[in-house]
XYZ file of C-alpha atoms in Angstrom:
173
model
C 94.113 95.957 78.223
C 92.056 97.481 75.384
C 90.298 94.176 74.784
C 88.613 94.634 78.143
C 86.815 97.738 76.900
C 84.520 96.772 74.025
C 82.365 99.917 74.044
C 83.402 102.228 71.222
C 80.269 104.218 70.471
C 80.831 107.640 68.926
C 78.192 109.047 71.286
C 79.488 107.436 74.462
C 82.108 108.734 76.860
C 84.107 106.109 78.715
C 85.788 107.301 81.917
C 88.908 105.655 83.318
C 90.072 106.406 86.848
C 93.835 106.194 87.278
C 95.904 106.354 90.444
C 99.522 107.027 91.381
C 101.398 103.733 90.891
C 102.668 103.407 94.460
C 99.310 104.397 95.968
C 97.730 101.849 93.593
C 100.259 99.240 94.720
C 99.507 99.870 98.405
C 95.822 99.450 97.580
C 96.584 96.077 96.000
C 98.504 95.068 99.132
C 95.473 96.065 101.213
C 92.925 94.315 98.967
C 94.485 92.194 96.184
C 91.159 91.284 94.539
C 92.073 88.934 91.674
C 95.874 89.223 91.935
C 97.660 86.281 93.535
C 101.406 86.411 94.248
C 103.616 83.500 95.264
C 105.947 85.878 97.100
C 105.344 89.408 98.366
C 104.394 91.385 95.205
C 106.380 89.086 92.888
C 105.628 86.075 90.713
C 101.994 87.156 90.402
C 99.000 85.857 88.514
C 96.076 88.033 87.500
C 93.028 85.798 87.252
C 90.077 86.604 85.000
C 87.152 88.645 86.244
C 83.775 87.527 84.922
C 82.873 90.947 83.515
C 86.026 91.189 81.381
C 86.437 89.665 77.938
C 89.690 87.823 78.456
C 89.404 84.445 80.124
C 92.997 83.360 80.654
C 95.155 84.083 83.668
C 98.117 86.355 83.084
C 101.500 86.172 84.791
C 103.596 89.149 85.915
C 107.058 89.235 87.466
C 105.946 92.031 89.814
C 102.605 93.598 90.705
C 103.716 97.022 89.426
C 104.044 95.429 85.971
C 100.237 95.169 85.960
C 99.986 98.939 86.515
C 102.503 99.489 83.701
C 100.608 97.264 81.256
C 97.139 98.571 81.977
C 98.121 102.229 81.999
C 100.179 101.822 78.812
C 97.242 100.106 77.123
C 94.910 102.963 78.057
C 96.847 105.046 75.519
C 95.737 102.860 72.606
C 92.012 102.771 73.334
C 89.734 103.838 70.503
C 86.626 105.926 70.978
C 85.900 108.701 73.434
C 87.898 108.220 76.604
C 88.310 110.558 79.516
C 91.057 109.790 82.015
C 90.582 111.035 85.564
C 93.378 111.022 88.086
C 92.067 109.860 91.472
C 94.226 112.494 93.138
C 92.543 115.272 91.118
C 89.163 113.959 92.205
C 90.292 114.210 95.837
C 91.568 117.767 95.347
C 88.599 119.189 93.450
C 85.857 116.684 92.683
C 83.434 119.330 91.478
C 85.770 120.549 88.728
C 86.584 116.990 87.638
C 82.894 116.066 87.437
C 82.106 119.338 85.642
C 84.845 118.568 83.074
C 83.456 115.066 82.531
C 79.992 116.576 82.089
C 81.349 119.016 79.525
C 82.978 116.142 77.643
C 79.661 114.240 77.668
C 77.787 117.291 76.405
C 80.331 117.698 73.603
C 79.830 114.088 72.502
C 76.069 113.940 72.953
C 75.433 117.463 71.671
C 73.209 118.723 74.473
C 73.799 121.158 77.288
C 71.842 120.187 80.361
C 73.363 121.516 83.592
C 73.401 119.162 86.521
C 73.831 119.975 90.194
C 76.874 118.584 91.958
C 76.927 117.278 95.487
C 80.134 115.831 96.894
C 79.858 112.898 99.270
C 82.592 112.611 101.874
C 81.828 109.143 103.242
C 83.444 105.932 101.933
C 81.969 104.614 98.692
C 82.170 100.970 99.720
C 81.418 99.009 102.840
C 83.810 96.076 102.396
C 87.495 95.973 103.222
C 88.873 98.974 105.061
C 87.488 101.963 103.113
C 88.700 105.513 103.657
C 86.535 108.593 103.902
C 87.470 111.672 101.862
C 89.832 113.265 104.400
C 91.778 110.070 105.103
C 91.947 109.263 101.354
C 93.230 112.791 100.753
C 95.957 112.425 103.389
C 96.914 108.940 102.259
C 97.127 109.726 98.550
C 98.048 113.403 98.272
C 100.250 113.664 101.345
C 101.637 110.253 100.419
C 100.994 108.876 103.907
C 101.767 105.461 102.430
C 105.456 106.435 102.780
C 105.167 105.838 106.530
C 103.963 102.259 105.999
C 106.756 101.057 103.722
C 110.528 101.462 103.858
C 112.233 103.945 101.572
C 114.088 100.981 100.007
C 110.777 99.262 99.170
C 109.325 102.427 97.675
C 112.505 103.082 95.684
C 112.457 99.514 94.326
C 108.822 99.888 93.289
C 109.473 103.269 91.661
C 112.307 101.770 89.624
C 109.832 99.311 88.092
C 107.315 101.972 87.053
C 107.270 103.005 83.393
C 108.738 106.531 83.481
C 107.011 107.609 80.261
C 103.639 106.791 81.818
C 104.521 108.678 84.981
C 105.311 111.739 82.907
C 102.226 111.415 80.695
C 99.894 111.198 83.696
C 101.776 113.970 85.580
C 103.023 111.759 88.391
C 106.386 111.603 90.126
C 107.745 108.655 92.034
C 107.781 108.595 94.949
């Protein structure tokens, strides 16, 4: 929610990374972090994270409702925000980073060129991280379809906010 993002400086660019809702959901299944569900993906509680401003737990009928709420709330953020689709970063990280750099230069008013070097190894060591090629296959080739039944995926897609899908140029599945 917007209350989680207090930084609204006119000379600051805030970057939000978004992800396809079903790929995001499969990531939550893999590593639920601060989401606790009484039944598989339903009757869920999102508990506070110390770095965020809100301190109360929030209840959701289904995990995908969290995606819907957060992604909807991204639309109402004030200040300079740049939304990056994770899938675009997998396809062409250099262009995405160059575009972010251009947005920063526009806000800050200076034009310093920076070299880009893509790293193909996992960015974290906990859980079961994917390297670039496996993340590419999983997210862009939608390899997650092989893990879950078509009925499960269809049910999840029916819960996704269709306006958000369209705005962020996603389809479901």
